XYZ file of C-alpha atoms in Angstrom:
183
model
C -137.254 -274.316 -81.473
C -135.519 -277.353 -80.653
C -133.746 -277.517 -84.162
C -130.467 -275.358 -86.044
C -131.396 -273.808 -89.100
C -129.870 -272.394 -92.492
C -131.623 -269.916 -94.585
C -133.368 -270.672 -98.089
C -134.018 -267.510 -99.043
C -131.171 -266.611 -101.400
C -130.647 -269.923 -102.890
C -131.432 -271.446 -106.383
C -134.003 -274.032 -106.618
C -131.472 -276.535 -107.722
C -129.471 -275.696 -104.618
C -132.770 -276.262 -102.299
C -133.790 -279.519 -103.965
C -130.129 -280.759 -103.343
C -129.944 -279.375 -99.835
C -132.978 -281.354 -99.258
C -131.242 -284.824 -100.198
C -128.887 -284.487 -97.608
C -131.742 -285.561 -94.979
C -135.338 -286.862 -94.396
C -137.841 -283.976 -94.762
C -141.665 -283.820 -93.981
C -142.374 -284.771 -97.522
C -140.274 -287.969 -97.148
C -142.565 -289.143 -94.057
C -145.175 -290.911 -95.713
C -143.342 -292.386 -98.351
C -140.808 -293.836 -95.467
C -143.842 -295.339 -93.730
C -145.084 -296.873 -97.093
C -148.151 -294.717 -96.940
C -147.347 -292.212 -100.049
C -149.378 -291.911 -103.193
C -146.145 -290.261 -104.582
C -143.146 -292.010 -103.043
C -141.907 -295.403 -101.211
C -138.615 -296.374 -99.619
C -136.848 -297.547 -102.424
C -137.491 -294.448 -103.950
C -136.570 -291.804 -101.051
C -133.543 -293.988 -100.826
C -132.590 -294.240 -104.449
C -133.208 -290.660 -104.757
C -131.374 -289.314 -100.914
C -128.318 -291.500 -102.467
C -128.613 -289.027 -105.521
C -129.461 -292.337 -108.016
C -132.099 -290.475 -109.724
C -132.165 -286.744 -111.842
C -133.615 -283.926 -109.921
C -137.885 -284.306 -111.019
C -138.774 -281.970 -113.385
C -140.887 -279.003 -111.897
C -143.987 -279.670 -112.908
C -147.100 -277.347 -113.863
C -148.410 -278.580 -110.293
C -145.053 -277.308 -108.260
C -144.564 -274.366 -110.172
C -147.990 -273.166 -109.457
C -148.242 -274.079 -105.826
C -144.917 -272.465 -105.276
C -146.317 -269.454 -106.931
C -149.370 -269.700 -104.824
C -148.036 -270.240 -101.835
C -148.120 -266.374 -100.558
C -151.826 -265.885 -101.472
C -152.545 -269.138 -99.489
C -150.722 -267.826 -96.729
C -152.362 -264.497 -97.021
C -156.313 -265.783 -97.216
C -154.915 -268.632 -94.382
C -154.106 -265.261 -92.236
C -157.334 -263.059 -93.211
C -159.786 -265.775 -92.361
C -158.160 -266.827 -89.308
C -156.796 -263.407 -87.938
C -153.558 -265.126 -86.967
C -150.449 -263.651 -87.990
C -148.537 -265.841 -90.439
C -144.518 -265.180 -91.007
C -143.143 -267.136 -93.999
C -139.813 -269.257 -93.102
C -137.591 -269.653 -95.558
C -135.062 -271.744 -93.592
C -134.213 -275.038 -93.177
C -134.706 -276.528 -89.811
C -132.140 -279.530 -88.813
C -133.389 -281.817 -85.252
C -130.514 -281.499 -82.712
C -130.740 -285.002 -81.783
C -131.007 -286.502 -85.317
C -129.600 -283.987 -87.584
C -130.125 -285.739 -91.068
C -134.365 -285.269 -89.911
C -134.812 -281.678 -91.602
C -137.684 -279.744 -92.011
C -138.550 -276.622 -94.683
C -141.708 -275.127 -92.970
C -143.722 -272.913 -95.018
C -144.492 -270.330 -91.684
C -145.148 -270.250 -87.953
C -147.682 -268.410 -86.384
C -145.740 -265.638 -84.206
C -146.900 -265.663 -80.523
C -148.289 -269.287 -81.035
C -145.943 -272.407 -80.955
C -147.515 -273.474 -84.695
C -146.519 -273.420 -88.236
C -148.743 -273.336 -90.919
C -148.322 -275.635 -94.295
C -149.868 -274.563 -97.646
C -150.801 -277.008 -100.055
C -152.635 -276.524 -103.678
C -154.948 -279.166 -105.443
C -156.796 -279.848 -108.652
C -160.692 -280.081 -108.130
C -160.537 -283.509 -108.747
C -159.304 -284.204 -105.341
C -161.480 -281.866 -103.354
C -162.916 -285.253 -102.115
C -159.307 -285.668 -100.249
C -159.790 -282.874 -98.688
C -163.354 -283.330 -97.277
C -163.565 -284.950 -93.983
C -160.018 -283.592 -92.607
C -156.533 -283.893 -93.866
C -155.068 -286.347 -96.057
C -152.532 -288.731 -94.664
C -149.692 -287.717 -95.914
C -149.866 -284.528 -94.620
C -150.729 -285.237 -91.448
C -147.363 -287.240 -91.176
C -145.484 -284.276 -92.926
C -147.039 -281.743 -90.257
C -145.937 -284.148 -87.025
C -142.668 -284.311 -88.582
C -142.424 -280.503 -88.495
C -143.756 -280.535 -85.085
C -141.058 -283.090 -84.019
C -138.798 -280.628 -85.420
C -139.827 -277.541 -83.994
C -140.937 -278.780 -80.865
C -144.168 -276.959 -81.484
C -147.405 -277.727 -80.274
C -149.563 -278.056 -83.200
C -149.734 -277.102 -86.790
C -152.077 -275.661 -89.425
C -152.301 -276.943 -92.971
C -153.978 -274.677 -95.590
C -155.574 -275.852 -99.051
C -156.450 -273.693 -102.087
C -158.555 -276.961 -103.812
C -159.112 -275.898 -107.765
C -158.168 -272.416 -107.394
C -161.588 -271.591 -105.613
C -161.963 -273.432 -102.298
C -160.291 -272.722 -99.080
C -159.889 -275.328 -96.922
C -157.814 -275.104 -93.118
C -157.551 -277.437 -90.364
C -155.826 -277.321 -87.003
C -153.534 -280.345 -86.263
C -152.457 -281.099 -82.395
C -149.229 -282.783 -81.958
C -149.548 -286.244 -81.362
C -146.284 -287.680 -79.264
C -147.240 -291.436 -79.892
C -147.311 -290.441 -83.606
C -144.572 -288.976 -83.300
C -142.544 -291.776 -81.017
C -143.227 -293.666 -84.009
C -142.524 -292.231 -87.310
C -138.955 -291.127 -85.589
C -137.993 -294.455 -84.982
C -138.753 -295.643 -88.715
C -137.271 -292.460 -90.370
C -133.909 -293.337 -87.603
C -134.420 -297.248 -89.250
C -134.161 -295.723 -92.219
């Protein structure tokens, strides 16, 4: 990997989320590139300047972080891929405020794998490929890592499961590093 890393494994949550102001993770992607349901630019920069309070870990968070292993687990059983969990956080060499907290890499593949969670109202989302957002959040890992392509996993409504395969794309990725350096 083209990247230095730090663990995550032994720290508190508080300690992560503050960790993860100190740069521009895969979660920060779309929002940068004004493409976020969730977040813009004012807002990633309000919040990397430490202007707003920590957000409150939501029902939604809590449960996806709980889930997280079982969607790693059913991503590995349906696939037959062997999935590793990561707990570290990945800095670029070149640009070291781009960081990256990947959920797990494939061992013996250059891939991660990212595990989302959603409500059955957005199964819709989730239909015809993979929403935008996380298609920016996967080629920022990717940029990261210097793999070659990614899988995202999707427990929709606690009874679908949903996984795609995501190729790097180095135009994409030309691009979204050059707004997250503007930034």
């Amino acid at each position: 990997m083209g990247a230095t890393n730090m663990s995550t494994t032994e720290i508190s949550r508080k300690n992560f989320l503050a960790n993860r102001r100190l740069g521009i993770g895969g979660s920060d992607a779309a929002g940068i590139c004004g493409i976020s349901r969730w977040k813009t630019p004012l807002s990633i920069y309000l919040d990397k300047l430490g202007f707003t309070p920590d957000s409150a870990e939501t029902d939604a968070i809590k449960w996806g972080i709980k889930l997280e292993p079982l969607i790693l687990e059913a991503f590995q059983e349906e696939t037959g891929k062997k999935v590793r969990s990561f707990r570290q956080q990945l800095s670029d060499t070149t640009h070291s405020f781009i960081i990256a907290n990947v959920d797990a890499i494939i061992p013996g593949e250059k891939a991660g794998l990212e595990a989302k969670t959603c409500n059955a109202y957005k199964a819709s989302e989730w239909q015809n490929g993979i929403p935008d957002e996380y298609m920016l959040q996967c080629q920022h890992y990717m940029y990261v890592t210097g793999f070659t392509h990614w899988y995202i996993a999707c427990l929709i409504g606690g009874q679908q499961f949903k996984w795609y395969e995501i190729h790097r794309d180095d135009e994409l990725i030309t691009n979204l590093v050059q707004r997250e350096v503007s930034f």
